[in-house]
Coordinates of C-alpha atoms in Angstrom, one line a residue:
M1 CA -21.8 30.8 -91.5
T2 CA -20.0 27.5 -91.1
D3 CA -20.1 27.0 -94.8
L4 CA -18.9 30.4 -95.3
V5 CA -16.0 30.1 -93.1
A6 CA -15.3 26.7 -94.7
A7 CA -15.3 28.5 -98.2
S8 CA -13.5 31.6 -97.5
G9 CA -10.7 32.7 -100.0
S10 CA -12.8 32.3 -103.4
D11 CA -14.3 35.0 -105.7
T12 CA -17.7 33.6 -105.3
A13 CA -17.3 34.1 -101.6
K14 CA -16.3 37.6 -102.0
T15 CA -19.4 38.3 -104.2
A16 CA -21.6 36.7 -101.7
V17 CA -20.2 38.8 -99.0
V18 CA -20.7 41.9 -101.0
D19 CA -24.2 40.9 -101.9
E20 CA -24.9 40.2 -98.3
A21 CA -23.5 43.6 -97.3
V22 CA -25.6 45.3 -99.9
T23 CA -28.6 43.5 -98.8
L24 CA -28.0 44.5 -95.2
S25 CA -27.4 48.1 -96.3
A26 CA -30.5 48.2 -98.3
S27 CA -32.5 46.8 -95.5
G28 CA -31.1 49.6 -93.4
T29 CA -32.2 52.4 -95.9
G30 CA -35.0 50.9 -97.8
E31 CA -33.2 51.4 -101.1
Q32 CA -31.4 49.0 -103.5
P33 CA -28.0 50.1 -104.6
P34 CA -27.4 50.2 -108.3
T35 CA -26.3 46.9 -109.6
D36 CA -23.9 48.4 -112.1
Q37 CA -21.6 49.6 -109.3
H38 CA -21.0 46.0 -108.1
A39 CA -17.5 45.6 -109.5
E40 CA -16.3 48.9 -108.0
W41 CA -16.8 48.0 -104.3
A42 CA -13.7 47.3 -102.3
P43 CA -13.6 43.9 -100.6
L44 CA -14.7 44.0 -97.0
E45 CA -12.1 43.7 -94.2
P46 CA -12.6 40.8 -92.0
A47 CA -14.1 41.8 -88.7
P48 CA -11.2 41.9 -86.1
K49 CA -11.4 39.0 -83.7
K50 CA -11.3 39.7 -79.9
K51 CA -8.1 38.5 -78.3
R52 CA -9.1 36.0 -75.6
I53 CA -5.7 34.4 -75.1
G54 CA -4.7 36.6 -72.2
L55 CA -8.0 35.7 -70.4
W56 CA -7.5 32.0 -70.8
V57 CA -3.9 32.1 -69.8
G58 CA -4.9 34.2 -66.7
I59 CA -7.6 31.7 -65.8
G60 CA -5.1 28.7 -66.1
A61 CA -2.5 30.5 -64.0
G62 CA -5.1 31.4 -61.4
V63 CA -6.3 27.8 -61.2
V64 CA -2.7 26.7 -60.5
V65 CA -2.2 29.4 -57.9
L66 CA -5.5 28.6 -56.2
G67 CA -4.7 24.9 -56.3
A68 CA -1.3 25.3 -54.8
A69 CA -2.8 27.5 -52.1
A70 CA -5.4 25.0 -51.3
A71 CA -2.9 22.2 -51.2
S72 CA -0.7 24.1 -48.8
M73 CA -3.6 24.2 -46.4
V74 CA -4.2 20.4 -46.3
L75 CA -0.9 18.8 -47.0
I76 CA 2.1 18.1 -44.8
A77 CA 5.4 19.8 -45.7
P78 CA 7.9 18.0 -48.0
G79 CA 10.7 16.1 -46.2
T80 CA 8.6 15.4 -43.1
S81 CA 9.4 12.0 -41.6
V82 CA 7.3 10.4 -38.8
A83 CA 8.4 7.1 -37.2
G84 CA 10.9 6.7 -40.0
V85 CA 8.1 7.0 -42.6
Q86 CA 8.1 9.9 -45.2
V87 CA 4.8 11.6 -45.1
G88 CA 5.6 14.9 -46.9
G89 CA 3.0 15.9 -49.5
L90 CA 0.3 13.7 -47.9
T91 CA -2.9 14.6 -46.1
P92 CA -3.0 13.7 -42.4
G93 CA -5.4 10.8 -43.2
M94 CA -3.1 9.5 -45.9
A95 CA -0.1 9.9 -43.6
A96 CA -1.7 8.0 -40.8
E97 CA -2.5 5.1 -43.1
T98 CA 1.0 5.1 -44.5
I99 CA 2.5 5.0 -41.0
S100 CA 0.2 2.2 -39.9
N101 CA 0.9 0.2 -43.1
R102 CA 4.6 0.6 -42.7
L103 CA 4.5 -0.8 -39.1
A104 CA 2.2 -3.7 -40.1
E105 CA 4.2 -4.7 -43.2
T106 CA 7.7 -4.4 -41.8
E107 CA 9.3 -7.9 -41.9
I108 CA 11.4 -9.4 -39.2
T109 CA 13.5 -12.4 -40.2
L110 CA 14.3 -14.7 -37.2
T111 CA 17.6 -16.3 -37.9
G112 CA 19.1 -19.4 -36.3
M113 CA 17.5 -22.4 -34.8
G114 CA 17.9 -24.4 -38.0
G115 CA 16.3 -22.0 -40.4
D116 CA 15.0 -18.5 -41.0
V117 CA 11.4 -17.6 -40.2
V118 CA 9.7 -14.3 -41.2
V119 CA 7.1 -12.5 -39.1
T120 CA 5.6 -9.0 -39.6
G121 CA 4.9 -6.1 -37.4
A122 CA 1.2 -7.0 -37.6
D123 CA 2.1 -10.5 -36.3
L124 CA 3.9 -9.0 -33.3
G125 CA 1.1 -6.5 -32.5
A126 CA 3.1 -3.5 -33.5
S127 CA 1.2 -0.3 -32.7
V128 CA 1.7 3.5 -32.8
D129 CA -0.8 6.4 -32.5
A130 CA -0.6 7.1 -36.3
E131 CA -3.5 9.5 -36.3
A132 CA -2.1 11.6 -33.5
L133 CA 1.3 11.7 -35.1
A134 CA -0.1 12.6 -38.5
D135 CA -2.2 15.4 -37.0
Q136 CA 0.9 16.6 -35.1
A137 CA 3.0 16.5 -38.3
F138 CA 0.3 18.6 -40.2
A139 CA -0.1 21.0 -37.3
D140 CA 3.6 21.6 -36.8
R141 CA 4.6 21.4 -40.5
P142 CA 2.0 22.4 -43.0
L143 CA 3.1 22.6 -46.6
W144 CA 2.7 26.4 -46.6
N145 CA 5.3 26.8 -43.9
I146 CA 8.5 26.6 -46.1
S147 CA 10.7 26.9 -43.0
Q148 CA 9.5 23.4 -41.9
W149 CA 10.4 21.7 -45.2
G150 CA 12.9 19.0 -44.5
A151 CA 12.8 19.5 -40.8
D152 CA 14.1 16.9 -38.3
P153 CA 12.1 13.6 -38.1
I154 CA 9.2 13.5 -35.7
P155 CA 9.8 10.9 -33.0
A156 CA 7.1 8.3 -32.3
T157 CA 6.4 5.8 -29.5
I158 CA 6.2 2.4 -31.1
S159 CA 5.4 -0.7 -29.1
L160 CA 4.8 -4.4 -29.5
D161 CA 2.0 -6.1 -27.7
A162 CA 3.8 -8.5 -25.4
G163 CA 1.1 -11.2 -25.4
T164 CA 0.7 -11.0 -29.2
A165 CA 4.4 -11.0 -29.9
E166 CA 5.0 -13.9 -27.5
S167 CA 2.3 -16.0 -29.2
A168 CA 3.7 -15.2 -32.7
L169 CA 7.3 -15.9 -31.7
R170 CA 6.3 -19.2 -30.1
S171 CA 4.5 -20.3 -33.2
A172 CA 7.4 -19.2 -35.5
S173 CA 10.2 -20.7 -33.4
P174 CA 8.9 -23.2 -30.9
A175 CA 12.3 -24.8 -30.4
S176 CA 13.5 -21.5 -28.8
Y177 CA 11.1 -21.9 -25.9
S178 CA 11.2 -23.9 -22.7
E179 CA 8.9 -23.0 -19.8
A180 CA 10.2 -21.2 -16.7
T181 CA 9.0 -22.4 -13.3
D182 CA 7.7 -19.7 -10.9
A183 CA 8.7 -19.7 -7.2
T184 CA 5.9 -20.9 -5.0
I185 CA 4.7 -20.2 -1.4
V186 CA 3.0 -22.9 0.8
F187 CA 2.0 -23.1 4.4
D188 CA 4.0 -25.7 6.4
S189 CA 1.7 -27.1 9.1
A190 CA 4.7 -28.7 10.9
T191 CA 6.4 -25.3 11.5
G192 CA 3.3 -23.1 11.4
T193 CA 5.0 -20.9 8.8
Y194 CA 5.0 -20.1 5.1
V195 CA 7.9 -21.6 3.1
T196 CA 9.0 -21.2 -0.5
T197 CA 10.2 -23.3 -3.3
P198 CA 12.8 -21.6 -5.7
A199 CA 12.1 -20.5 -9.2
E200 CA 13.7 -22.1 -12.3
P201 CA 14.5 -20.0 -15.5
G202 CA 13.4 -21.1 -19.0
T203 CA 14.3 -20.0 -22.5
G204 CA 12.7 -17.9 -25.1
I205 CA 13.1 -15.0 -27.6
S206 CA 13.3 -11.7 -25.8
V207 CA 10.3 -9.6 -26.7
D208 CA 12.0 -6.5 -25.1
A209 CA 15.2 -6.9 -27.2
L210 CA 13.1 -7.6 -30.4
S211 CA 11.0 -4.5 -29.7
A212 CA 14.1 -2.3 -29.3
A213 CA 15.5 -3.6 -32.6
F214 CA 12.1 -3.2 -34.4
V215 CA 11.8 0.4 -33.2
E216 CA 15.4 1.2 -34.2
A217 CA 14.8 -0.2 -37.7
I218 CA 11.6 1.7 -38.2
G219 CA 13.3 4.9 -37.0
D220 CA 16.0 4.3 -39.6
G221 CA 13.4 4.0 -42.4
K222 CA 13.8 0.3 -42.9
S223 CA 11.0 -2.0 -43.8
E224 CA 12.8 -5.2 -42.9
L225 CA 15.3 -6.4 -40.3
E226 CA 17.0 -9.6 -39.0
F227 CA 16.8 -10.8 -35.4
T228 CA 18.2 -13.9 -33.9
G229 CA 15.8 -16.6 -33.0
D230 CA 18.2 -18.4 -30.8
P231 CA 16.9 -19.0 -27.2
T232 CA 17.9 -16.7 -24.4
E233 CA 17.2 -17.1 -20.7
A234 CA 13.6 -16.4 -19.9
L235 CA 13.0 -15.4 -16.3
P236 CA 9.9 -16.7 -14.4
Q237 CA 7.2 -14.2 -13.6
I238 CA 7.6 -15.0 -9.8
S239 CA 11.3 -14.9 -8.7
T240 CA 12.7 -16.7 -5.7
E241 CA 13.4 -13.3 -4.1
A242 CA 9.8 -12.1 -4.6
A243 CA 8.4 -15.3 -3.1
Q244 CA 10.7 -15.1 -0.1
E245 CA 9.7 -11.4 0.5
T246 CA 6.0 -12.3 0.4
A247 CA 6.6 -15.3 2.7
T248 CA 8.3 -13.1 5.2
Q249 CA 5.4 -10.7 5.1
L250 CA 3.0 -13.5 5.7
N251 CA 4.9 -14.9 8.6
T252 CA 5.1 -11.5 10.2
M253 CA 1.4 -11.3 9.9
L254 CA 1.0 -14.7 11.5
S255 CA 3.0 -13.5 14.5
T256 CA 0.4 -10.9 15.4
I257 CA -2.8 -11.9 13.7
G258 CA -5.9 -11.5 15.7
F259 CA -8.7 -9.3 16.9
Y260 CA -7.7 -6.4 19.2
V261 CA -9.3 -4.2 21.8
G262 CA -6.9 -1.3 22.1
E263 CA -3.4 -2.8 22.4
E264 CA -4.7 -6.1 23.7
R265 CA -4.8 -9.1 21.3
T266 CA -8.1 -10.2 22.8
V267 CA -8.7 -13.0 20.3
P268 CA -5.5 -14.4 18.8
V269 CA -5.8 -16.5 15.6
A270 CA -3.7 -19.6 15.3
P271 CA -1.4 -19.8 12.3
E272 CA -3.0 -22.9 10.9
V273 CA -6.4 -21.2 11.1
A274 CA -5.2 -18.0 9.4
A275 CA -3.6 -20.1 6.7
T276 CA -7.1 -21.3 5.7
W277 CA -8.2 -17.7 5.3
L278 CA -5.2 -16.6 3.2
T279 CA -4.3 -17.3 -0.5
V280 CA -1.3 -16.1 -2.4
E281 CA -2.1 -15.5 -6.1
N282 CA 0.0 -14.5 -9.2
V283 CA -1.7 -11.4 -10.5
D284 CA 0.0 -10.1 -13.7
G285 CA 3.4 -11.3 -12.5
Q286 CA 3.1 -10.0 -9.0
L287 CA 2.3 -12.0 -5.9
A288 CA -0.9 -10.8 -4.2
I289 CA -2.4 -11.8 -0.8
T290 CA -6.1 -12.3 -0.7
A291 CA -8.4 -13.4 2.2
D292 CA -11.7 -15.3 2.2
S293 CA -14.3 -13.5 4.3
A294 CA -16.5 -16.6 4.4
A295 CA -13.6 -18.5 6.0
I296 CA -13.2 -15.7 8.6
Q297 CA -16.9 -15.5 9.5
P298 CA -17.0 -18.5 11.9
T299 CA -14.3 -16.8 14.1
V300 CA -16.2 -13.6 13.9
D301 CA -19.4 -15.4 15.1
G302 CA -17.5 -16.4 18.3
L303 CA -16.0 -13.0 19.1
A304 CA -18.7 -11.9 21.6
A305 CA -18.1 -14.8 24.0
A306 CA -14.4 -13.9 24.1
V307 CA -14.7 -10.1 24.2
D308 CA -17.8 -9.3 26.4
R309 CA -17.2 -9.0 30.1
A310 CA -18.5 -7.2 33.2
P311 CA -16.4 -4.6 34.9
V312 CA -14.2 -5.6 37.9
N313 CA -13.6 -3.0 40.6
A314 CA -10.1 -2.3 41.8
T315 CA -9.1 -2.7 45.4
N316 CA -5.9 -1.0 46.7
I317 CA -4.2 -0.9 50.1
T318 CA -3.2 2.7 50.9
D319 CA -1.6 4.6 53.7
S320 CA -3.4 7.5 55.5
S321 CA -2.3 9.9 52.7
G322 CA -3.8 7.8 50.0
N323 CA -0.6 6.4 48.6
V324 CA -1.1 2.9 47.1
L325 CA 1.0 0.4 49.0
R326 CA -0.4 -2.8 47.3
E327 CA -2.9 -3.7 44.7
V328 CA -5.2 -6.3 46.1
Q329 CA -7.5 -6.5 43.0
A330 CA -6.7 -5.0 39.7
G331 CA -9.5 -3.1 38.1
Q332 CA -10.9 -4.2 34.8
T333 CA -13.1 -2.2 32.4
G334 CA -16.2 -3.9 31.3
R335 CA -16.9 -4.1 27.6
A336 CA -19.5 -5.2 25.0
L337 CA -18.8 -6.0 21.4
G338 CA -20.3 -3.7 18.8
D339 CA -21.8 -4.5 15.4
T340 CA -19.8 -7.3 13.6
S341 CA -21.9 -7.5 10.4
A342 CA -19.0 -6.1 8.3
V343 CA -16.1 -7.4 10.3
A344 CA -15.3 -10.5 8.1
D345 CA -15.3 -8.4 4.9
D346 CA -13.3 -5.6 6.5
F347 CA -10.7 -8.0 7.9
A348 CA -10.4 -9.8 4.6
A349 CA -9.6 -6.4 2.9
Q350 CA -7.2 -5.5 5.6
L351 CA -5.3 -8.8 5.4
A352 CA -5.0 -8.3 1.6
D353 CA -3.2 -5.0 2.5
G354 CA -0.8 -6.9 4.8
N355 CA -2.4 -5.7 8.1
A356 CA -3.3 -8.7 10.4
N357 CA -4.3 -6.7 13.5
F358 CA -8.1 -6.0 13.4
A359 CA -9.4 -3.4 15.9
L360 CA -12.8 -4.3 17.3
A361 CA -15.4 -1.7 18.2
V362 CA -16.5 -2.1 21.8
T363 CA -18.5 -0.2 24.4
E364 CA -16.6 0.1 27.7
T365 CA -17.9 0.4 31.2
P366 CA -15.4 1.9 33.7
F367 CA -14.6 0.1 37.0
E368 CA -14.6 1.7 40.4
T369 CA -11.7 1.7 42.9
T370 CA -11.9 0.9 46.6
G371 CA -9.1 2.1 48.9
L372 CA -8.3 0.1 52.1
V373 CA -6.4 2.4 54.5
R374 CA -4.5 0.0 56.7
R375 CA -2.4 0.7 59.8
A376 CA -0.9 -1.1 62.8
E377 CA -0.7 -0.1 66.5
V378 CA 1.5 -1.6 69.1
D379 CA 0.3 -0.8 72.7
L380 CA 3.3 -1.6 74.9
G381 CA 1.3 -0.8 78.1
S382 CA -1.3 -3.5 77.3
Q383 CA 1.1 -5.7 75.4
R384 CA -1.2 -5.9 72.4
A385 CA -0.9 -5.4 68.7
N386 CA -4.0 -4.0 66.9
F387 CA -4.6 -3.8 63.2
Y388 CA -7.0 -1.4 61.5
E389 CA -8.6 -1.1 58.0
N390 CA -10.4 2.1 57.3
D391 CA -10.2 2.8 61.0
K392 CA -12.0 -0.4 61.8
L393 CA -10.2 -2.9 64.1
V394 CA -9.8 -6.1 62.1
N395 CA -7.4 -8.1 64.3
S396 CA -5.7 -7.9 67.7
W397 CA -3.2 -10.2 69.5
A398 CA -1.3 -10.3 72.8
I399 CA 2.4 -9.8 72.2
S400 CA 5.7 -9.9 73.9
S401 CA 7.7 -6.7 73.4
G402 CA 11.3 -5.9 74.5
K403 CA 12.2 -6.7 78.1
P404 CA 14.1 -4.2 80.3
G405 CA 17.4 -3.3 78.7
H406 CA 16.0 -4.2 75.3
E407 CA 12.9 -2.1 75.2
T408 CA 10.9 -1.7 72.0
E409 CA 11.3 1.9 70.7
T410 CA 8.2 4.0 70.6
G411 CA 7.3 6.3 67.7
N412 CA 5.7 6.3 64.2
F413 CA 7.3 4.0 61.7
K414 CA 6.7 2.3 58.4
I415 CA 7.1 -1.4 57.5
R416 CA 10.3 -1.6 55.4
A417 CA 10.9 -5.3 54.6
H418 CA 9.6 -8.8 54.8
V419 CA 11.7 -11.9 55.4
R420 CA 10.0 -15.3 55.3
I421 CA 12.4 -17.0 57.8
Q422 CA 15.8 -16.2 59.2
D423 CA 18.2 -16.8 62.1
M424 CA 18.4 -14.0 64.6
V425 CA 21.5 -13.1 66.6
G426 CA 22.3 -10.4 69.2
N427 CA 23.7 -9.6 72.6
N428 CA 22.2 -10.6 76.0
G429 CA 22.3 -8.1 78.9
D430 CA 25.3 -10.0 80.5
G431 CA 27.3 -9.5 77.3
T432 CA 26.8 -13.1 76.0
K433 CA 25.5 -13.6 72.5
Y434 CA 22.3 -15.3 71.5
R435 CA 21.3 -17.0 68.3
T436 CA 17.7 -18.0 67.5
P437 CA 17.4 -20.1 64.4
D438 CA 14.6 -20.1 61.8
V439 CA 12.6 -17.2 63.1
P440 CA 9.5 -17.2 60.9
W441 CA 7.4 -14.4 59.2
V442 CA 9.6 -11.5 59.9
T443 CA 8.1 -8.0 59.1
Y444 CA 10.6 -5.2 59.9
F445 CA 9.3 -1.7 60.8
N446 CA 12.1 0.1 62.7
G447 CA 15.7 -0.8 62.0
D448 CA 16.2 -4.3 63.3
Q449 CA 12.9 -4.3 65.3
A450 CA 10.1 -6.4 63.7
F451 CA 6.9 -8.4 64.1
H452 CA 7.8 -12.1 64.0
G453 CA 6.6 -15.4 65.1
A454 CA 8.0 -16.9 68.4
Y455 CA 7.9 -20.7 68.6
W456 CA 10.1 -20.9 71.7
H457 CA 7.6 -19.5 74.2
N458 CA 3.9 -19.0 74.8
N459 CA 4.1 -16.2 77.4
F460 CA 2.4 -13.5 75.3
G461 CA 1.1 -10.5 77.1
N462 CA 4.4 -10.1 78.9
V463 CA 7.7 -8.5 77.9
M464 CA 10.1 -11.2 76.6
S465 CA 12.0 -10.1 73.6
H466 CA 15.3 -8.4 72.7
G467 CA 13.2 -5.5 71.2
C468 CA 11.1 -7.2 68.6
V469 CA 7.4 -7.8 68.8
N470 CA 6.9 -11.5 69.5
M471 CA 3.6 -13.0 68.2
P472 CA 2.1 -16.4 67.9
V473 CA 3.4 -17.9 64.6
S474 CA 0.0 -17.8 62.9
A475 CA -0.5 -14.2 63.9
A476 CA 2.9 -13.3 62.6
Q477 CA 2.1 -14.9 59.3
W478 CA -1.2 -13.0 59.1
V479 CA 0.7 -9.7 59.7
F480 CA 3.4 -10.7 57.1
E481 CA 0.7 -11.2 54.5
W482 CA -1.7 -8.4 55.5
A483 CA 0.8 -5.5 55.9
P484 CA 2.6 -4.3 52.8
D485 CA 5.8 -2.3 52.8
G486 CA 5.0 1.3 53.7
L487 CA 2.2 0.5 56.1
E488 CA 2.2 2.9 59.1
V489 CA 3.1 1.4 62.5
N490 CA 2.5 3.4 65.7
V491 CA 4.3 2.2 68.8
H492 CA 3.3 3.8 72.1
N493 CA 3.1 3.0 75.9

């Protein structure tokens, strides 16, 4: 058939076609047509070809439509800008790569300092979460969403790694840099306090300012920018103010540092000892206090000797109603130190937090209280003074009470005052005045009547006084010391 098609349009071809037709016809009937009719046959019409043009055109248009629909499901809308980078028409993966490349390849020309030097975003450690931004761009603005075509730029957080940028800038422009000096804190043994030395600024290129300029340029769609490499003041990590604040904190700690039982600083720690425990370190530009538990441990090992004690019972002088007139012996709770295996570590951690008062765990034993009910009795009839403790006579002396006209008043009284020594003055029965100098151990119980020593006579057991109770000097001293204010005195005949 190829040959036939190639020969179509000649008489021979027509005859051949006719012959073929005849042959086909004969084969269909089993008869041969008469050969003499050959010239009278009409030429055969070419078989009409099927029109396939519409089908192929339809398939082509379908492929275009299907391709566009598929693209709209995987591409970002046209006109979409992320971090100043156009990513419209890209897949999220391509967009992320484009954003990352733009940041890495952006050039920064450092001007000044005797010549220009170029560094790149990659040199400075520029970074952005390109994958997340690309995914956000595709999620918010897919190509199929025509309303998002050409929408506002998607903002991005771009940063420079401070350490990487600092290293690159120092290498690029070393003349811009001089080292700053941090403020320091040291313990001064002469004063027993922490003191500071001031900080000194240096010079350098501001990474913060460069970062801001870099981010602005990227946001504006630029791939290069200029930035001055001239030195600016570079502040030290540790300022004078920060050091002074930490020194003040340390000195406050030194004023109270120790091991406490309740409110009592039972075991104080000397500043020079505490200074061997404490260290001030620069941690990421901040001053931090640390403590060495191994240095604390020897003090912990000696705590029991300073803390443990037996209870001490209290003794009080009281009146007959139980009112305490004087504390003879203060009571003291007994205590025993608890487990100290973790004290050094715990105190070290506490000191690092600025707390220098460590509370010790102890077991306490309460004390008992003994009351001494004391009273005095003056028997005018027998001219004796008797002194009782818990109703037991503990001392008794002959006395000289008031003579006629100056009688000692009877009744129940309470001691109101003690005077170690004084001159006594008054009126005699004949109207004259008397004055007795340096009367010792005066214990008043009723107005101007008192127990006191009488050095001017030895006639005890007989009335002699102007109303007071005269006693031997040593006896008067004993009463002065034994009988507190408030002690009950009974004077009777």
